[in-house]
C-alpha cells in the first residue's frame, strides 16, 4: 500500500484537478447563496467572498507544491479547517452557506491522506460548526433542523473515501500492469537477443558442416581454402576475408581474396618477413587496412588467414568474433594437413600397387621373355647344325611360349583395369545403394544409369553419389515420398541427373528465403557449383519435387591399348 500511496502522490494531477473543480464550483454556489440569502452588509459579503477566493487560491497552490510531503500537507489541511471554521462564526455556523465549501480540506484529507485523519477532520469540523450554531438556538433545535447536513456531509466524505480507495485499487492495477509490461518488454528483448544469437550460432554450425563436407570430398587445396574463407566470413559477419598459402620453399602460392584490395597479395608478401613468426592471433596493418590474422602452418604449407577490422570497433575480443576465427584458423591447419596425409596415403597405395605389378611381371612375363630371348640366341648359334625338323620344333615351342606370355600379360592388365574387364564399380555402388535404401525405407526407387562411367573422374563420381543420396534422403525424410525416380546419363560432353519423387513437395519461393532450406540443399548446390554445374529444383506443395543437375565432363575417355591385344 505504501507503494500505491507513493504512486498516487507522485501522480496527483487527476485528483488535484477534481479537488480544484469542487473547490471552484462549491465556492461559486455558496457565494451566490451567501449574497442572496444572508442579511448582511454588502461590503461584508464582498470581503468574505474575496477573502475566500484569495485564501482558496493560496491553499490550492501550496497543496500542489507540497503534495508529496505528507506532514506539510496535513498542516495545510489543519490550517484551512481552522480558517473555514472561523469563517462559520460570522456566517451562521452549521447553517452557514459555506458549510459545503468548508468540506474542501476534508476531501483533500480523504484523497491524499489516511481515512482516519479525514474522518477526524470531519468530526472536528462538524462539531465546531455545531457549537457555533448554538449561539443562534438551542442544541436540540439545531440537531433536529439540520440533521440532514450531518447526513449529507458524512455520505459525501464516505463517497470521497470510497472513491479514493477505488482510485488506489485502480492505481494498483495500473502499477502491476506497467510492471508486467516492463517485464514483458525485457523478456521480449531477451528473447530477441537469444533468437539473434541462436540464428548466428546456427549459421556457424551450418558453415562448419559445409566446410567439413567439402573437406571430405575434395583434394584441391584451393577449393578448401575458398570454403574456409567463406566460413570465416559467415562466422565473423565480415565480407573482407583473405587466405594466403604457400609451400615451405615459397614455390607455389595460392590466394583467396574476399577484400576490396586487389594488391593485397603483394602487400602480404612485403610484410611476410614481419608477421610470419607472430604467435597466436594478432592485428597488423597490411596496406592501408587493419587485419585480424593468424599464421597457418602444416608440414608442407605455411600461410596466413585474416579478416579486416576497424580500429574504432573493439570486436576482436568478443565471443562471436575471436573464438570462431581462432577455431577456423586452427581447423584449417588440421584440414590441410589431413589433405596432405590423404595424398601421401594415396601415393603410397599407388607405389605399393606399382611394386606389386612390377613383381608380377618380373616373376612371370619377364622370365618367359628372357627364356624366349635365350632360345632365339641358341637357334642363331646352332643355325648351321640344326635340321629343318628340329628348327620347326623350336619355332613351335617359341610360338607357344610367346602366346603364353601374351596371355599372362593380358591377364595382368585385365586384373588392373576394371574398364578392360567390363566392370562398372561406380554404377555398381550406386545400384547397391538405391536397392538397399528402397528396401530399408519400404519405398520404390526406379533408376536408369546410362553412359560410360570412365568419362568422369573420381571426384565427380563422389559428388554425383552424394547428391543422389542427399536427394533420396530429402524425399523420404521431408517429403514422405513412396516412389522415387533417378536418371543418370553420362555423355562425352555433359552429365545429367534427374531425381523426382511423389512426395508432398514444398514452396520454392519460401524455401529460398529460408537459407536454401537447410544444410542438405545448400551442400548439394555448392557441390555441383564447385564443378561448374547447374542445380535446379522444381517443386510445389502437394505435387512432389524434381531435382535437375547438369555437369560438364572435363575428363574424356582415353583408350589405352596394348599392342597385340
XYZ file of C-alpha atoms in Angstrom, residues 55-510:
456
model
C -7.229 32.027 0.581
C -8.512 29.223 -1.655
C -6.013 30.093 -4.391
C -3.120 30.236 -1.896
C -4.113 26.952 -0.212
C -4.621 25.175 -3.557
C -1.206 26.365 -4.795
C 0.520 25.266 -1.567
C -1.174 21.859 -1.709
C 0.029 21.431 -5.296
C 3.599 22.268 -4.311
C 3.755 20.107 -1.190
C 1.554 17.222 -2.295
C 4.476 14.786 -1.867
C 5.247 15.878 1.710
C 2.566 14.459 3.977
C 3.457 16.393 7.100
C 3.198 19.757 5.359
C 0.003 18.612 3.584
C -1.563 17.680 6.951
C -0.563 21.067 8.329
C -2.188 22.842 5.358
C -5.407 20.800 5.847
C -5.500 21.695 9.547
C -4.845 25.389 8.806
C -7.606 25.503 6.171
C -10.001 23.671 8.502
C -9.345 26.162 11.292
C -9.705 29.075 8.896
C -13.019 27.849 7.489
C -14.270 27.099 10.993
C -13.535 30.688 11.906
C -15.427 31.749 8.765
C -18.524 29.998 10.107
C -18.615 32.265 13.186
C -19.953 35.351 11.384
C -21.867 33.418 8.707
C -24.142 31.129 10.713
C -22.169 28.087 11.887
C -23.665 24.806 10.742
C -26.380 26.689 8.854
C -23.825 28.818 7.010
C -23.976 28.519 3.194
C -20.197 27.971 3.276
C -20.676 24.701 5.142
C -20.314 22.826 1.808
C -17.284 24.811 0.737
C -15.707 24.016 4.093
C -15.672 20.321 3.126
C -12.675 21.012 0.827
C -9.929 20.216 3.384
C -11.824 17.060 4.417
C -11.946 15.926 0.772
C -8.212 16.624 0.389
C -7.547 14.545 3.506
C -9.721 11.725 2.160
C -7.949 11.794 -1.216
C -4.305 12.133 -0.224
C -4.077 11.289 3.468
C -5.298 8.443 5.659
C -9.042 7.750 6.161
C -8.569 8.094 9.937
C -7.214 11.629 9.526
C -10.028 12.553 7.105
C -12.787 11.372 9.464
C -11.072 13.155 12.370
C -11.022 16.439 10.430
C -14.717 15.982 9.554
C -15.642 15.310 13.181
C -13.731 18.368 14.387
C -15.248 20.498 11.653
C -18.870 19.430 12.206
C -18.504 19.619 15.974
C -17.083 23.134 15.825
C -19.809 24.252 13.398
C -22.493 22.829 15.677
C -21.091 24.599 18.733
C -21.013 27.861 16.798
C -24.628 27.346 15.691
C -25.806 27.039 19.335
C -25.361 30.831 19.544
C -28.437 31.178 17.361
C -30.649 28.499 19.005
C -30.838 25.527 21.358
C -28.786 22.403 20.699
C -31.899 20.198 20.273
C -33.467 22.542 17.741
C -30.259 22.724 15.728
C -29.899 18.950 15.692
C -33.490 18.487 14.571
C -33.339 21.192 11.915
C -30.005 20.396 10.283
C -29.583 16.660 10.815
C -29.720 16.378 7.041
C -26.485 18.399 6.908
C -24.712 15.818 9.075
C -26.060 13.014 6.935
C -25.066 14.618 3.645
C -21.614 15.585 4.947
C -20.998 12.088 6.241
C -22.139 10.494 2.996
C -20.042 12.944 0.997
C -16.869 12.081 2.902
C -17.786 8.392 2.737
C -18.107 8.632 -1.026
C -14.839 10.547 -1.222
C -13.125 7.887 0.888
C -14.561 5.079 -1.223
C -13.596 6.931 -4.383
C -10.082 7.358 -3.028
C -9.894 3.640 -2.218
C -11.178 2.792 -5.692
C -8.567 5.112 -7.180
C -5.897 3.340 -5.184
C -7.114 -0.044 -6.386
C -7.121 1.146 -9.990
C -3.685 2.608 -9.493
C -2.548 -0.707 -8.032
C -3.762 -2.463 -11.181
C -2.040 0.205 -13.289
C 1.227 -0.248 -11.416
C 1.005 -4.024 -11.766
C 0.189 -3.732 -15.459
C 3.060 -1.312 -16.007
C 5.375 -3.658 -14.142
C 4.147 -6.623 -16.172
C 4.509 -4.587 -19.339
C 8.064 -3.724 -18.376
C 8.771 -7.385 -17.620
C 7.279 -8.401 -20.957
C 9.380 -5.800 -22.774
C 12.521 -7.069 -21.051
C 11.610 -10.683 -21.772
C 10.888 -9.805 -25.386
C 14.249 -8.059 -25.667
C 15.956 -11.095 -24.126
C 14.093 -13.433 -26.479
C 15.032 -11.262 -29.446
C 18.666 -11.267 -28.383
C 18.560 -15.021 -27.751
C 16.949 -15.614 -31.120
C 19.613 -13.491 -32.794
C 22.360 -15.398 -31.013
C 20.708 -18.720 -31.901
C 20.478 -17.698 -35.551
C 24.138 -16.700 -35.583
C 25.179 -19.932 -33.871
C 23.079 -21.941 -36.320
C 24.769 -20.145 -39.211
C 28.116 -21.032 -37.659
C 27.128 -24.691 -37.323
C 25.901 -24.827 -40.914
C 29.108 -23.167 -42.072
C 31.207 -25.722 -40.172
C 29.123 -28.561 -41.588
C 29.561 -27.326 -45.161
C 33.279 -26.903 -44.596
C 33.686 -30.446 -43.267
C 31.590 -31.783 -46.128
C 33.823 -30.063 -48.680
C 36.973 -31.170 -46.842
C 35.870 -34.794 -47.037
C 35.207 -34.685 -50.780
C 37.983 -32.572 -52.313
C 41.699 -32.968 -52.853
C 42.208 -29.435 -54.142
C 43.717 -27.047 -51.547
C 42.318 -24.023 -53.400
C 38.746 -25.328 -53.090
C 39.274 -25.986 -49.380
C 40.789 -22.516 -48.863
C 37.840 -20.868 -50.592
C 35.383 -22.672 -48.322
C 37.420 -21.845 -45.209
C 37.356 -18.159 -46.207
C 33.586 -18.390 -46.722
C 33.161 -19.916 -43.259
C 35.300 -17.173 -41.694
C 33.175 -14.541 -43.452
C 29.991 -16.146 -42.106
C 31.219 -16.605 -38.545
C 32.764 -13.140 -38.198
C 29.965 -11.353 -40.072
C 32.577 -9.771 -42.339
C 32.889 -9.691 -46.117
C 36.585 -8.767 -46.086
C 38.474 -12.055 -45.613
C 41.641 -13.418 -47.184
C 43.632 -16.673 -47.066
C 47.170 -16.832 -48.430
C 49.011 -20.151 -48.574
C 52.409 -21.159 -49.898
C 54.730 -24.121 -49.707
C 57.612 -24.250 -47.283
C 60.008 -23.282 -50.061
C 57.695 -20.443 -51.246
C 57.477 -22.100 -54.678
C 53.709 -22.496 -55.023
C 51.417 -19.692 -53.826
C 47.616 -19.847 -53.570
C 45.489 -16.881 -52.596
C 41.800 -16.398 -51.815
C 40.916 -12.711 -51.666
C 37.469 -11.571 -50.475
C 38.568 -7.984 -49.789
C 38.447 -4.868 -51.938
C 42.241 -4.585 -52.010
C 43.437 -6.086 -55.302
C 47.066 -5.510 -54.261
C 46.668 -7.409 -51.011
C 48.797 -10.411 -52.042
C 51.714 -8.155 -52.987
C 51.309 -6.266 -49.694
C 51.279 -9.571 -47.784
C 54.498 -10.716 -49.409
C 56.174 -7.441 -48.431
C 55.035 -7.784 -44.824
C 55.576 -11.547 -44.616
C 59.010 -11.340 -43.011
C 57.480 -9.243 -40.214
C 54.326 -11.252 -39.487
C 55.351 -14.848 -40.210
C 56.772 -15.519 -36.738
C 53.982 -13.914 -34.722
C 52.288 -16.404 -32.368
C 48.564 -16.772 -31.968
C 46.160 -14.180 -33.293
C 47.325 -10.630 -33.860
C 46.348 -7.357 -35.512
C 48.586 -5.852 -38.136
C 48.289 -3.250 -40.857
C 48.573 -4.603 -44.395
C 48.494 -1.864 -46.990
C 46.055 0.754 -45.733
C 43.798 -1.541 -43.687
C 43.941 -3.333 -40.332
C 43.535 -7.111 -40.307
C 42.990 -9.599 -37.524
C 45.201 -12.540 -38.541
C 46.679 -15.884 -37.598
C 49.589 -17.755 -39.157
C 48.658 -21.201 -40.552
C 51.366 -23.895 -40.599
C 51.375 -27.515 -41.758
C 54.132 -29.944 -42.682
C 54.189 -28.684 -46.295
C 52.328 -25.339 -46.176
C 52.638 -22.014 -44.418
C 50.360 -19.024 -44.797
C 48.091 -16.545 -43.089
C 44.348 -16.119 -42.763
C 42.852 -12.762 -41.854
C 39.745 -10.632 -41.618
C 39.527 -6.862 -41.906
C 38.709 -4.988 -38.706
C 38.137 -1.377 -37.726
C 40.256 0.454 -35.199
C 37.112 2.183 -33.883
C 35.201 -1.022 -33.095
C 36.739 -3.280 -30.397
C 35.363 -6.573 -31.726
C 38.471 -8.709 -31.621
C 37.784 -9.933 -28.098
C 34.096 -10.701 -28.451
C 32.946 -14.286 -28.145
C 31.237 -14.377 -31.537
C 34.274 -12.998 -33.377
C 37.571 -14.061 -31.845
C 36.686 -17.620 -30.854
C 35.177 -18.678 -34.224
C 38.094 -17.087 -36.064
C 40.672 -18.919 -33.933
C 38.737 -22.157 -34.292
C 38.580 -21.916 -38.086
C 42.236 -20.941 -38.341
C 43.232 -23.983 -36.283
C 40.788 -26.162 -38.205
C 42.314 -25.041 -41.500
C 45.693 -26.372 -40.344
C 44.130 -29.710 -39.458
C 42.205 -29.993 -42.734
C 45.192 -29.015 -44.874
C 47.398 -31.490 -43.027
C 44.721 -34.152 -43.378
C 44.517 -33.468 -47.114
C 48.304 -33.798 -47.397
C 48.284 -37.062 -45.450
C 45.475 -38.377 -47.646
C 47.538 -37.550 -50.729
C 50.537 -39.344 -49.193
C 48.354 -42.305 -48.386
C 47.085 -42.470 -51.965
C 50.648 -42.146 -53.256
C 51.772 -44.987 -51.003
C 48.899 -47.116 -52.299
C 49.908 -46.336 -55.883
C 53.553 -47.116 -55.135
C 52.607 -50.373 -53.492
C 50.447 -51.316 -56.458
C 53.250 -50.389 -58.844
C 55.638 -52.632 -56.920
C 53.131 -55.472 -56.978
C 52.676 -55.077 -60.741
C 56.464 -54.958 -61.265
C 56.957 -58.113 -59.184
C 54.175 -59.908 -61.008
C 55.565 -59.011 -64.436
C 59.081 -59.837 -63.299
C 58.141 -63.242 -61.914
C 56.125 -64.388 -64.913
C 56.236 -62.296 -68.076
C 59.873 -61.150 -67.753
C 61.105 -64.656 -67.094
C 59.291 -66.041 -70.113
C 60.569 -63.197 -72.311
C 64.096 -63.926 -71.102
C 63.622 -67.601 -71.946
C 62.347 -66.763 -75.428
C 65.305 -64.410 -75.978
C 67.763 -67.082 -74.810
C 66.190 -69.707 -77.099
C 66.378 -67.363 -80.096
C 70.063 -66.763 -79.339
C 70.637 -70.515 -79.177
C 68.932 -71.024 -82.527
C 71.163 -68.407 -84.046
C 74.271 -70.180 -82.752
C 73.068 -73.583 -84.000
C 71.590 -72.435 -87.294
C 74.202 -74.287 -89.348
C 73.977 -77.599 -87.472
C 70.254 -77.865 -86.712
C 67.951 -79.753 -89.039
C 64.811 -78.321 -90.563
C 62.658 -80.630 -88.458
C 64.376 -79.509 -85.258
C 64.057 -75.866 -86.376
C 60.299 -76.243 -86.877
C 60.037 -77.797 -83.421
C 61.926 -74.887 -81.863
C 59.759 -72.377 -83.730
C 56.617 -74.106 -82.478
C 57.928 -74.099 -78.914
C 58.867 -70.396 -79.098
C 55.484 -69.510 -80.586
C 53.690 -71.343 -77.806
C 55.857 -69.599 -75.183
C 55.131 -66.194 -76.752
C 51.380 -66.870 -76.741
C 51.553 -67.924 -73.107
C 53.473 -64.729 -72.257
C 50.881 -62.607 -74.087
C 48.071 -64.302 -72.141
C 49.819 -63.680 -68.819
C 50.415 -60.031 -69.740
C 46.793 -59.630 -70.834
C 45.658 -61.264 -67.606
C 47.756 -58.856 -65.545
C 46.357 -55.850 -67.422
C 42.781 -57.032 -67.070
C 43.238 -57.604 -63.349
C 44.330 -53.947 -63.034
C 41.697 -52.348 -65.294
C 38.040 -52.578 -64.412
C 37.302 -50.980 -67.789
C 39.090 -53.793 -69.607
C 37.159 -56.338 -67.577
C 33.868 -54.628 -68.427
C 33.218 -53.772 -64.767
C 31.383 -50.614 -63.594
C 32.276 -50.035 -59.916
C 30.562 -46.602 -59.726
C 27.312 -47.824 -61.246
C 27.501 -50.965 -59.103
C 28.000 -48.924 -55.969
C 25.116 -46.592 -56.853
C 22.832 -49.501 -57.766
C 23.574 -51.227 -54.455
C 22.802 -48.059 -52.513
C 19.491 -47.402 -54.289
C 18.328 -51.013 -53.875
C 19.240 -51.103 -50.188
C 17.761 -47.664 -49.471
C 14.466 -48.629 -51.111
C 14.309 -51.849 -49.093
C 15.211 -50.152 -45.791
C 12.560 -47.408 -46.201
C 9.836 -49.576 -47.782
C 9.618 -47.417 -50.910
C 10.130 -47.960 -54.631
C 13.089 -46.453 -56.460
C 13.148 -46.671 -60.244
C 16.545 -45.839 -61.685
C 18.249 -45.678 -65.057
C 22.044 -45.372 -65.265
C 23.286 -44.702 -68.782
C 26.650 -43.948 -70.358
C 30.211 -44.892 -69.566
C 31.435 -44.065 -66.084
C 35.070 -43.800 -67.196
C 34.164 -40.473 -68.866
C 34.150 -38.768 -65.437
C 36.880 -38.649 -62.844
C 36.696 -39.870 -59.255
C 35.867 -36.562 -57.546
C 32.890 -36.015 -59.830
C 31.685 -39.559 -59.183
C 31.784 -38.837 -55.459
C 29.780 -35.628 -55.934
C 27.145 -37.421 -58.014
C 26.892 -40.197 -55.458
C 26.500 -37.752 -52.539
C 23.935 -35.610 -54.391
C 21.798 -38.628 -55.270
C 21.994 -39.898 -51.684
C 21.015 -36.498 -50.281
C 18.127 -36.066 -52.726
C 16.727 -39.512 -51.896
C 17.087 -38.767 -48.179
C 15.236 -35.464 -48.511
C 12.446 -37.129 -50.490
C 11.742 -39.631 -47.695
C 12.573 -37.553 -44.610
C 10.904 -34.269 -45.591
C 8.598 -35.209 -48.448
C 7.276 -38.604 -47.231
C 7.721 -39.905 -50.772
C 6.886 -43.518 -51.626
C 8.202 -43.512 -55.202
C 11.495 -42.006 -56.374
C 12.826 -41.954 -59.910
C 16.560 -41.484 -60.561
C 18.009 -40.934 -64.035
C 21.767 -40.565 -64.564
C 23.150 -40.037 -68.057
C 26.916 -39.713 -68.671
C 27.787 -38.413 -72.129
C 31.035 -37.229 -73.677
C 30.365 -33.522 -73.058
C 27.832 -33.393 -70.232
C 26.447 -35.452 -67.362
C 22.802 -35.023 -66.332
C 20.964 -36.199 -63.225
C 17.239 -36.013 -62.502
C 15.687 -37.140 -59.224
C 11.913 -36.856 -58.926
C 9.504 -38.067 -56.236
C 5.806 -38.174 -55.422
C 6.180 -36.524 -52.007
C 4.331 -33.574 -50.560
C 6.697 -31.011 -52.113
C 7.284 -27.508 -50.800
C 7.102 -23.849 -51.789
C 10.333 -22.930 -53.558
C 9.700 -19.200 -53.122
C 9.557 -19.559 -49.332
